[in-house]
Short mmCIF file of C-alpha atoms in Angstrom, two decimals:
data_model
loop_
_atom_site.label_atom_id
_atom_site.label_comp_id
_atom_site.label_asym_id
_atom_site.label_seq_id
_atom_site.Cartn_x
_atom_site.Cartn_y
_atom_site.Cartn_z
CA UNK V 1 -2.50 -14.18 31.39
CA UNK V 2 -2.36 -10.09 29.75
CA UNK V 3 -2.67 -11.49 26.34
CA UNK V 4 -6.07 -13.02 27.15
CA UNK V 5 -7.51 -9.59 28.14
CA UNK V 6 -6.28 -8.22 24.91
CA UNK V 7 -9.47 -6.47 22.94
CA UNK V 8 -7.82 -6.55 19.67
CA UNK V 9 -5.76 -9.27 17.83
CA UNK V 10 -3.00 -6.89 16.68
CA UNK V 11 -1.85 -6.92 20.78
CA UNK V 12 -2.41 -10.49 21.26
CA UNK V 13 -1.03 -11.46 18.20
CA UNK V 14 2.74 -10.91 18.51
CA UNK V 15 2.72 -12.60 21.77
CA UNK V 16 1.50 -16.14 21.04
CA UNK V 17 3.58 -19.10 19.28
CA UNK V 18 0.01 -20.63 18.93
CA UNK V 19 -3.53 -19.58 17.76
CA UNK V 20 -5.49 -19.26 20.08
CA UNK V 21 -8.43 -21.48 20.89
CA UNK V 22 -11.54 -19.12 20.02
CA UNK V 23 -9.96 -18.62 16.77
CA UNK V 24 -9.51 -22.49 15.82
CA UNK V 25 -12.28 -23.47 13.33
CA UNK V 26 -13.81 -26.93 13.58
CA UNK V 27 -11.71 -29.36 11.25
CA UNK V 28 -14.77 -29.62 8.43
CA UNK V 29 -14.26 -25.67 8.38
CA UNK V 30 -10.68 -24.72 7.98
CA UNK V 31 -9.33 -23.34 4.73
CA UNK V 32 -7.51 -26.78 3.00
CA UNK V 33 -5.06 -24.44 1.91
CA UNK V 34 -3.39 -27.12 -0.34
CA UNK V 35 -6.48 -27.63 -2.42
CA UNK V 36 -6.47 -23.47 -3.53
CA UNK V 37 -6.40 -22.91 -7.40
CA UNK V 38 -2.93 -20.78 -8.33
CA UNK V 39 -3.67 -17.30 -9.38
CA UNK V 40 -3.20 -17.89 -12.90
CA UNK V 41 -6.58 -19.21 -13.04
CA UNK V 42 -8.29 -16.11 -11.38
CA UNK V 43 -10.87 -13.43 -12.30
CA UNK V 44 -11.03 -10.91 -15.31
CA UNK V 45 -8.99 -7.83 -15.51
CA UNK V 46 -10.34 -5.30 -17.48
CA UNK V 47 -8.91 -2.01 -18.46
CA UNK V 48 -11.48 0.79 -18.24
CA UNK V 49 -9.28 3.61 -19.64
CA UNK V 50 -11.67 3.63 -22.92
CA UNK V 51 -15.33 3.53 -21.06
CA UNK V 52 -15.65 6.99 -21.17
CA UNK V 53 -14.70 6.55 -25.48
CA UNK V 54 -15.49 4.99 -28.49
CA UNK V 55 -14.13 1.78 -26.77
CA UNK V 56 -17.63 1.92 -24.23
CA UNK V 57 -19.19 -1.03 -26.02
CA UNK V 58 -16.62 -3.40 -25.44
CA UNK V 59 -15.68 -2.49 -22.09
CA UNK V 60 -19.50 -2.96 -20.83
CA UNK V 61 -19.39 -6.36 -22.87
CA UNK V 62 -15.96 -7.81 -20.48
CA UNK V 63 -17.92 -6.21 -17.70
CA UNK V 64 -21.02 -8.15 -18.64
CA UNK V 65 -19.69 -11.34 -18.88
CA UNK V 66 -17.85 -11.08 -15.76
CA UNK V 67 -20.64 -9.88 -13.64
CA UNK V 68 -22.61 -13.04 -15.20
CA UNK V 69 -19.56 -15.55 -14.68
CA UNK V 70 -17.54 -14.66 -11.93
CA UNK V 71 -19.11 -12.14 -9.89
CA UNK V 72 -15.48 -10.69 -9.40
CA UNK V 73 -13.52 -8.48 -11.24
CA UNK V 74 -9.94 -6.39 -11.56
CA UNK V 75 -10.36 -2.95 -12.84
CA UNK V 76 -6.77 -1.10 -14.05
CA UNK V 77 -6.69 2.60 -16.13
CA UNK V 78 -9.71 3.27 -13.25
CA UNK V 79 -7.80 6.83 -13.13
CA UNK V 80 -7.77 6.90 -9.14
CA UNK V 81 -3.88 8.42 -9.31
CA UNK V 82 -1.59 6.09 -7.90
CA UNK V 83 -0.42 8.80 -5.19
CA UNK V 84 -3.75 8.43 -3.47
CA UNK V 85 -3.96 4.77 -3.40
CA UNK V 86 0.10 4.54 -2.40
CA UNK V 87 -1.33 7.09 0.50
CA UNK V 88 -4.09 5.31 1.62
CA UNK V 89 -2.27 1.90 2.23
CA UNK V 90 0.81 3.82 4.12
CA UNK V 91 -2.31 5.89 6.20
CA UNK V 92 -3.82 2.48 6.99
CA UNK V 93 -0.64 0.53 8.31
CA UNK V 94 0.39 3.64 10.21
CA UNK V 95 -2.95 3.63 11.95
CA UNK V 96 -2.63 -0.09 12.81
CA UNK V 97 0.91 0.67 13.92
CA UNK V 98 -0.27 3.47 16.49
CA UNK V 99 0.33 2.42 20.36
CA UNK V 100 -2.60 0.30 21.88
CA UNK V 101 -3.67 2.80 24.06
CA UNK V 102 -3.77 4.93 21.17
CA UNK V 103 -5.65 3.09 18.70
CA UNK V 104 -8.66 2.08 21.45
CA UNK V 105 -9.38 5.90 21.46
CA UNK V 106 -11.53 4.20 18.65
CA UNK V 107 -12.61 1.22 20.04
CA UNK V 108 -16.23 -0.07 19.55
CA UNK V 109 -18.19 -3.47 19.90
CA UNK V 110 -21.38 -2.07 18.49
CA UNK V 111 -21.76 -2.91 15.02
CA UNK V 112 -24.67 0.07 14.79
CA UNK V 113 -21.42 2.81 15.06
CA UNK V 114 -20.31 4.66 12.38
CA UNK V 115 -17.06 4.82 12.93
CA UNK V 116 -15.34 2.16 15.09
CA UNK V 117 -12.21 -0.33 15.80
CA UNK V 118 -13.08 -3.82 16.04
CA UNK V 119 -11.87 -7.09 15.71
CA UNK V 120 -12.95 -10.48 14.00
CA UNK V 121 -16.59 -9.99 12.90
CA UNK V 122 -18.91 -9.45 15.32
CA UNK V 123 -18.02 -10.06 18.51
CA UNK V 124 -21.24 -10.33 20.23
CA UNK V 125 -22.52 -13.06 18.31
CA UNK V 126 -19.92 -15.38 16.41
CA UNK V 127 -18.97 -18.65 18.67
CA UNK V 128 -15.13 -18.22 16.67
CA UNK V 129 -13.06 -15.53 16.25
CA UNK V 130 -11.49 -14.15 12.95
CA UNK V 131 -8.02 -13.01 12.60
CA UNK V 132 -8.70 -9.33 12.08
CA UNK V 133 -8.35 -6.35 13.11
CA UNK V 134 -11.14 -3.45 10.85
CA UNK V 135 -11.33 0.23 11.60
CA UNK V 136 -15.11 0.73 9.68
CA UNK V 137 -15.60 4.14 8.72
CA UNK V 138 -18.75 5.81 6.63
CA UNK V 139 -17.42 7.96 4.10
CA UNK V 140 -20.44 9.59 2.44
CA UNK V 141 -21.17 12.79 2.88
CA UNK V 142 -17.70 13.09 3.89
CA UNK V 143 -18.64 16.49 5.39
CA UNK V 144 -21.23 14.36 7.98
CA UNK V 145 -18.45 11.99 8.68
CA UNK V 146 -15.33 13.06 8.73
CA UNK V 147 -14.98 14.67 12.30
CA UNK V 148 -15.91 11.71 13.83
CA UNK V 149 -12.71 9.63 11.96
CA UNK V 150 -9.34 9.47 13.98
CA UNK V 151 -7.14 12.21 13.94
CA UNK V 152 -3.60 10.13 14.93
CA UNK V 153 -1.96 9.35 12.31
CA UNK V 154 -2.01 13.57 11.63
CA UNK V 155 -2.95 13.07 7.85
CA UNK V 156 -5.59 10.25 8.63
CA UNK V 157 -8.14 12.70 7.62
CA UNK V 158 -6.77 14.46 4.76
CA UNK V 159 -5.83 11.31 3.36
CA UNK V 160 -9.00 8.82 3.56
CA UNK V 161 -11.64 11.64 2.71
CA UNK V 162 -9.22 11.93 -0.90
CA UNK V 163 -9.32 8.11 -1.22
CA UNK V 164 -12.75 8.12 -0.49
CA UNK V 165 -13.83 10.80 -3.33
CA UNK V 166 -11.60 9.03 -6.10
CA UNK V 167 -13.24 6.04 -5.03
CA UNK V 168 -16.60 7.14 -4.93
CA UNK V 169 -16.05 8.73 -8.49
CA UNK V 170 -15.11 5.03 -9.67
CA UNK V 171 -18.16 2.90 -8.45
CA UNK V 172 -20.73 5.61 -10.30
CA UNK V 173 -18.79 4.87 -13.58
CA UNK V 174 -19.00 1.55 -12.68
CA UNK V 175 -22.53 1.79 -11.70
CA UNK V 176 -23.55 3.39 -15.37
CA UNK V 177 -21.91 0.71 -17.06
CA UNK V 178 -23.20 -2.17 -14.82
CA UNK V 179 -26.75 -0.62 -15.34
CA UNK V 180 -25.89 -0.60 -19.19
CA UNK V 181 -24.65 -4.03 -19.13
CA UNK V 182 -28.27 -5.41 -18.23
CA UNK V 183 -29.96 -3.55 -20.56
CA UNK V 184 -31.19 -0.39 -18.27
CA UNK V 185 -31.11 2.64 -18.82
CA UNK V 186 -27.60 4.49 -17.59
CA UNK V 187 -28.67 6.14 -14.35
CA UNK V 188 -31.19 2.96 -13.28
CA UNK V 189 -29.00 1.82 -10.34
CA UNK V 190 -28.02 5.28 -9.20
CA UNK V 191 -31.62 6.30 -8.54
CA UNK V 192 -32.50 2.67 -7.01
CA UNK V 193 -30.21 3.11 -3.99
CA UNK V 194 -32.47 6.50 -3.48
CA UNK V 195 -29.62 8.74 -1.17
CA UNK V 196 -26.28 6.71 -1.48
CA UNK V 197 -24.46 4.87 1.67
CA UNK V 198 -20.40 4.62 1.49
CA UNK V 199 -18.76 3.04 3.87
CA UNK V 200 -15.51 1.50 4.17
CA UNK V 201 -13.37 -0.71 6.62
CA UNK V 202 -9.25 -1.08 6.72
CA UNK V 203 -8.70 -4.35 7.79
CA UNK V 204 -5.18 -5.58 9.52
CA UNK V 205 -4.31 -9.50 9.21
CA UNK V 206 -1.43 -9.91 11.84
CA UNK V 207 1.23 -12.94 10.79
CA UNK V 208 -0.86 -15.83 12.02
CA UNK V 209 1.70 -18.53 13.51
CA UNK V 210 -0.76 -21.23 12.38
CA UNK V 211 -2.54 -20.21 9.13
CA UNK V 212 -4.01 -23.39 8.54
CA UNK V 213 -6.19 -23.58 11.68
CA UNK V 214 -8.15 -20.14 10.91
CA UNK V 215 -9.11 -17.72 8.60
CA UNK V 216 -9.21 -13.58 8.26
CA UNK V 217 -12.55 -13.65 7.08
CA UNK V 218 -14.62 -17.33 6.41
CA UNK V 219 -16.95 -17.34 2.98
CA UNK V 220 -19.41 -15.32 2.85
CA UNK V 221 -20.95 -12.71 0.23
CA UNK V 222 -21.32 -8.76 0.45
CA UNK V 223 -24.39 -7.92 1.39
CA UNK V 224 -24.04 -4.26 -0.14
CA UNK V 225 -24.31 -3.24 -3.76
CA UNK V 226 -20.47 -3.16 -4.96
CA UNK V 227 -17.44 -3.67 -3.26
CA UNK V 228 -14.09 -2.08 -4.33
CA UNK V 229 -11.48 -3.59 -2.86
CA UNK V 230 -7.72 -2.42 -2.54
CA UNK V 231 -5.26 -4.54 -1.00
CA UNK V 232 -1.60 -3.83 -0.58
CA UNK V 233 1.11 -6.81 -1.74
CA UNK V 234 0.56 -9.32 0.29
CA UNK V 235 -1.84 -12.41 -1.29
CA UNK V 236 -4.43 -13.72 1.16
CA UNK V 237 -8.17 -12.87 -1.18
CA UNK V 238 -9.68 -16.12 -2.76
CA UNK V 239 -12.69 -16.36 -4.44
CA UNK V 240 -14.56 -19.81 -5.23
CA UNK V 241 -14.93 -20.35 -8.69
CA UNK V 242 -16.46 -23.24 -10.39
CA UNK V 243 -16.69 -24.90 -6.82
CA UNK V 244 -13.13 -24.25 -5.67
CA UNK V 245 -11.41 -21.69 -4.19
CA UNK V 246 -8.90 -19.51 -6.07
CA UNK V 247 -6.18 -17.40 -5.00
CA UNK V 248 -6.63 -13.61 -6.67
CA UNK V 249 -2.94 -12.10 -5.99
CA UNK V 250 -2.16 -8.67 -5.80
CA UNK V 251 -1.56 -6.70 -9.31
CA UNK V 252 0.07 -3.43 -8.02
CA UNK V 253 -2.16 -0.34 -9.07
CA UNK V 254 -5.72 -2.19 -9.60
CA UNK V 255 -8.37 -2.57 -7.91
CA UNK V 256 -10.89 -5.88 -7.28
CA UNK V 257 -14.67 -5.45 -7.84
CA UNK V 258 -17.41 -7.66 -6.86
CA UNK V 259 -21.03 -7.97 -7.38
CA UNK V 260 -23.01 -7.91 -4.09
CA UNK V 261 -25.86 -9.48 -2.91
CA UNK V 262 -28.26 -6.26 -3.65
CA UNK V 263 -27.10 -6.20 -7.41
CA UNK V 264 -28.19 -9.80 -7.65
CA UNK V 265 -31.26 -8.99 -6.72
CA UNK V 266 -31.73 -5.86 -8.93
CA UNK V 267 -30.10 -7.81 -12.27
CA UNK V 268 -32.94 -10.43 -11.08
CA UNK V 269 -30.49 -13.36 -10.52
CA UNK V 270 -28.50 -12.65 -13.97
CA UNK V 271 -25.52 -11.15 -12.01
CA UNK V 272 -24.19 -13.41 -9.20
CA UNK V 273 -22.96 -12.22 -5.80
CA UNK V 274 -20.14 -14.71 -5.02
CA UNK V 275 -19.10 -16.48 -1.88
CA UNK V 276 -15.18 -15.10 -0.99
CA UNK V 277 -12.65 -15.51 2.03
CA UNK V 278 -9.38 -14.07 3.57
CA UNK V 279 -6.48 -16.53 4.42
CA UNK V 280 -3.64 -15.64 6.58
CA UNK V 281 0.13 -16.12 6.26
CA UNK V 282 2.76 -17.06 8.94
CA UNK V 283 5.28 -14.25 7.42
CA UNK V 284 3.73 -11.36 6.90
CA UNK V 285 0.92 -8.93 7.74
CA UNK V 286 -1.60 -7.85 5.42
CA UNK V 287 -3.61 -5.09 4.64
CA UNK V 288 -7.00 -4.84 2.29
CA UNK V 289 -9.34 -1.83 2.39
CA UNK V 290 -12.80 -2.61 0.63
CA UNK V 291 -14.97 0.68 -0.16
CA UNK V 292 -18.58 -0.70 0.37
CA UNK V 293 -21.44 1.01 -1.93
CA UNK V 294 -25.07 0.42 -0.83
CA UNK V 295 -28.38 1.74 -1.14
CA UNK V 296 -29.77 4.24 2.06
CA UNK V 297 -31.48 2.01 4.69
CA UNK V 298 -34.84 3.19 3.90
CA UNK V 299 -34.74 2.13 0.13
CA UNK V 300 -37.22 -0.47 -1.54
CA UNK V 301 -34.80 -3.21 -3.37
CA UNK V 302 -36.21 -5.56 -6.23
CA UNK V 303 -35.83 -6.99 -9.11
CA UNK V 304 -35.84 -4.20 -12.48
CA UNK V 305 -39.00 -4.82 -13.92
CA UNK V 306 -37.33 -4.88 -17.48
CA UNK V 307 -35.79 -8.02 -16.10
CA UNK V 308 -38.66 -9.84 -15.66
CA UNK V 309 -40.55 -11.54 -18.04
CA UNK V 310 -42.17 -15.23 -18.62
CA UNK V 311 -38.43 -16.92 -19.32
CA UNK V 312 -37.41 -14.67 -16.17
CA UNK V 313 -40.17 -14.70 -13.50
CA UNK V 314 -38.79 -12.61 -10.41
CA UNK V 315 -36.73 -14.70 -7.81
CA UNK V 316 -37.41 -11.85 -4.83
CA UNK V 317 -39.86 -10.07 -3.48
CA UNK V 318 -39.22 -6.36 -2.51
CA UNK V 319 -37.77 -5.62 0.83
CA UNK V 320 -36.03 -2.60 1.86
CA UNK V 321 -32.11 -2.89 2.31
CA UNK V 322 -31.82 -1.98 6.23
CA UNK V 323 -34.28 -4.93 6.63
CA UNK V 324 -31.59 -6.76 4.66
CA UNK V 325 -28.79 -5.50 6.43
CA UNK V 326 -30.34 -6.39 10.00
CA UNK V 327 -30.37 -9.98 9.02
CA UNK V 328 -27.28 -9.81 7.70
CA UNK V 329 -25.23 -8.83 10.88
CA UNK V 330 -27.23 -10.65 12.94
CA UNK V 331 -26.76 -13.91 10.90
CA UNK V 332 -22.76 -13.59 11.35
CA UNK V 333 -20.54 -14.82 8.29
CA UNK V 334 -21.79 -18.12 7.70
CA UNK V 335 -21.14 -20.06 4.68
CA UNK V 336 -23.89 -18.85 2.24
CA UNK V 337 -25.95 -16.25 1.64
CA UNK V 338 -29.07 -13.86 3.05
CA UNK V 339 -30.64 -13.84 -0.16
CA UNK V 340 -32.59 -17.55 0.41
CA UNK V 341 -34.63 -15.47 2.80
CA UNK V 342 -35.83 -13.15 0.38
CA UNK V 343 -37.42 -15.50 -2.21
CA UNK V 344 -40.49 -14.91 -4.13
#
């Protein structure tokens, strides 16, 4: 019976032979593992070691036509050194490693925190249960933030706020060059969001004795601007592509990026924010640590007017994005998307 008090997964998890029952999905809505594309058939990789040269053109060209197609892509030569990414992963599975009593310090069911440990999605409201474990963090300032983040593992600090710089640095390149890629002028997104929101969460997928029966996270779409997404070794990120899922396996020393639901509404429907899922395995745990970029609560979201034009009429009206994000949460992570509600 002390497993089923358990608050998060990573306790419960070693001790059961079988999932549990509030994490079995209904039959029509488990992940058909057998029908996942291989890898080889996955999303872009682009080098972006030449954006900053005479290579620009062509580098906002791949990122075009993968923003248009796919929604998803890898990023390598993003010049985040590899010492802070190797230390962010090891930070991240020493956390998760930390004694129970240790790690609820940090314990939170409140989705409105800005720094908390939870598991699955959202506890309050979802009728089944994911198999994860998230420590959500906001990361920007850093200076506002950062006292509130754990201090056990000793270098927690030290080493996320570094992490989170280098990877703040990468989503304004990426940012210019999305913004250049439809046309706009360089800065267009950056002053959009109004002040910027960064936050991040390091999620923990136990082993999973019966992967088939549940998922780390179901489809859904960011509802944020960008995601970018590391992930240690371990495969378990599939994105649906052409109306079936695909496996994206690790490549060591990349990064994944994907268009969320706020960029398809700025880019006026030309840039797609794409449904995407976490499997489990039976063998090993995983880790993945997405750095979410999003516009300030208070900022008015719509369509660029130099999108819109009699070909292009505008597909949404203008809302602001913590009116987004409130429906968003309070939806849960069901197959699909917000954006329906925000039609024209």
């Amino acid at each position: 019976m002390a497993t089923a008090t358990k608050l998060l997964l990573t306790d419960l998890a070693a001790a059961v032979k079988h999932v549990p029952t509030k994490y079995i999905r209904p039959i029509s809505d488990r992940p058909n593992l057998m029908e996942v594309h291989p890898s080889d058939a996955s999303i872009p990789l682009i080098d972006l070691h030449g954006l900053d040269g005479p290579q620009r053109s062509d580098i906002i060209k791949q990122i075009r036509h993968a923003c248009q197609h796919d929604g998803f892509f890898q990023v390598k030569g993003h010049g985040v050194p590899e010492r802070v990414v190797n230390n962010m992963v090891r930070i991240a599975r020493q956390f998760f490693q930390l004694p129970e009593s240790e790690r609820l310090k940090n314990y939170s069911d409140d989705p409105s925190k800005q720094v908390r440990l939870s598991t699955s999605f959202n506890v309050k409201t979802e009728k089944v249960a994911n198999w994860r474990d998230f420590l959500r963090l906001h990361c920007h300032p850093l200076e506002r933030y950062v006292d509130q983040w754990p201090s056990n593992p000793p270098s927690f600090r030290d080493d996320v706020a570094e992490y989170c710089t280098n990877a703040r640095q990468l989503v304004l390149r990426l940012l210019e060059a999305i913004s250049e890629s439809l046309g706009l002028e360089r800065d267009y997104i950056d002053k959009a969001m109004r002040q910027h929101g960064q936050h991040m969460a390091l999620n923990y997928y136990p082993p999973c004795p019966e992967p088939e029966l549940t998922y780390g996270l179901p489809g859904h779409t960011d509802p944020n601007l960008i995601t970018v997404l590391l992930q240690d070794e371990v495969p378990g990120l599939q994105v649906l592509r052409h109306g079936r899922w695909s496996a994206v396996n690790p490549i060591p020393n990349t990064f994944i990026v994907n268009i969320g639901d706020q960029m398809q509404v700025l880019s006026n429907d030309r840039y797609k924010s794409v449904l995407h899922r976490a499997v489990v395995n039976s063998k090993k745990e995983r880790i993945s640590i997405p750095t979410f970029y999003c516009p300030s609560l208070d900022a008015t979201i719509k369509p660029a007017r130099e999108l819109i034009n009699e070909n292009d009429p505008v597909v949404y009206r203008s809302f602001t994005y913590g009116e987004y994000y409130h429906k968003f949460w309070n939806r849960g992570l069901a197959t699909g998307t917000c954006l329906d509600m925000f039609k024209a």
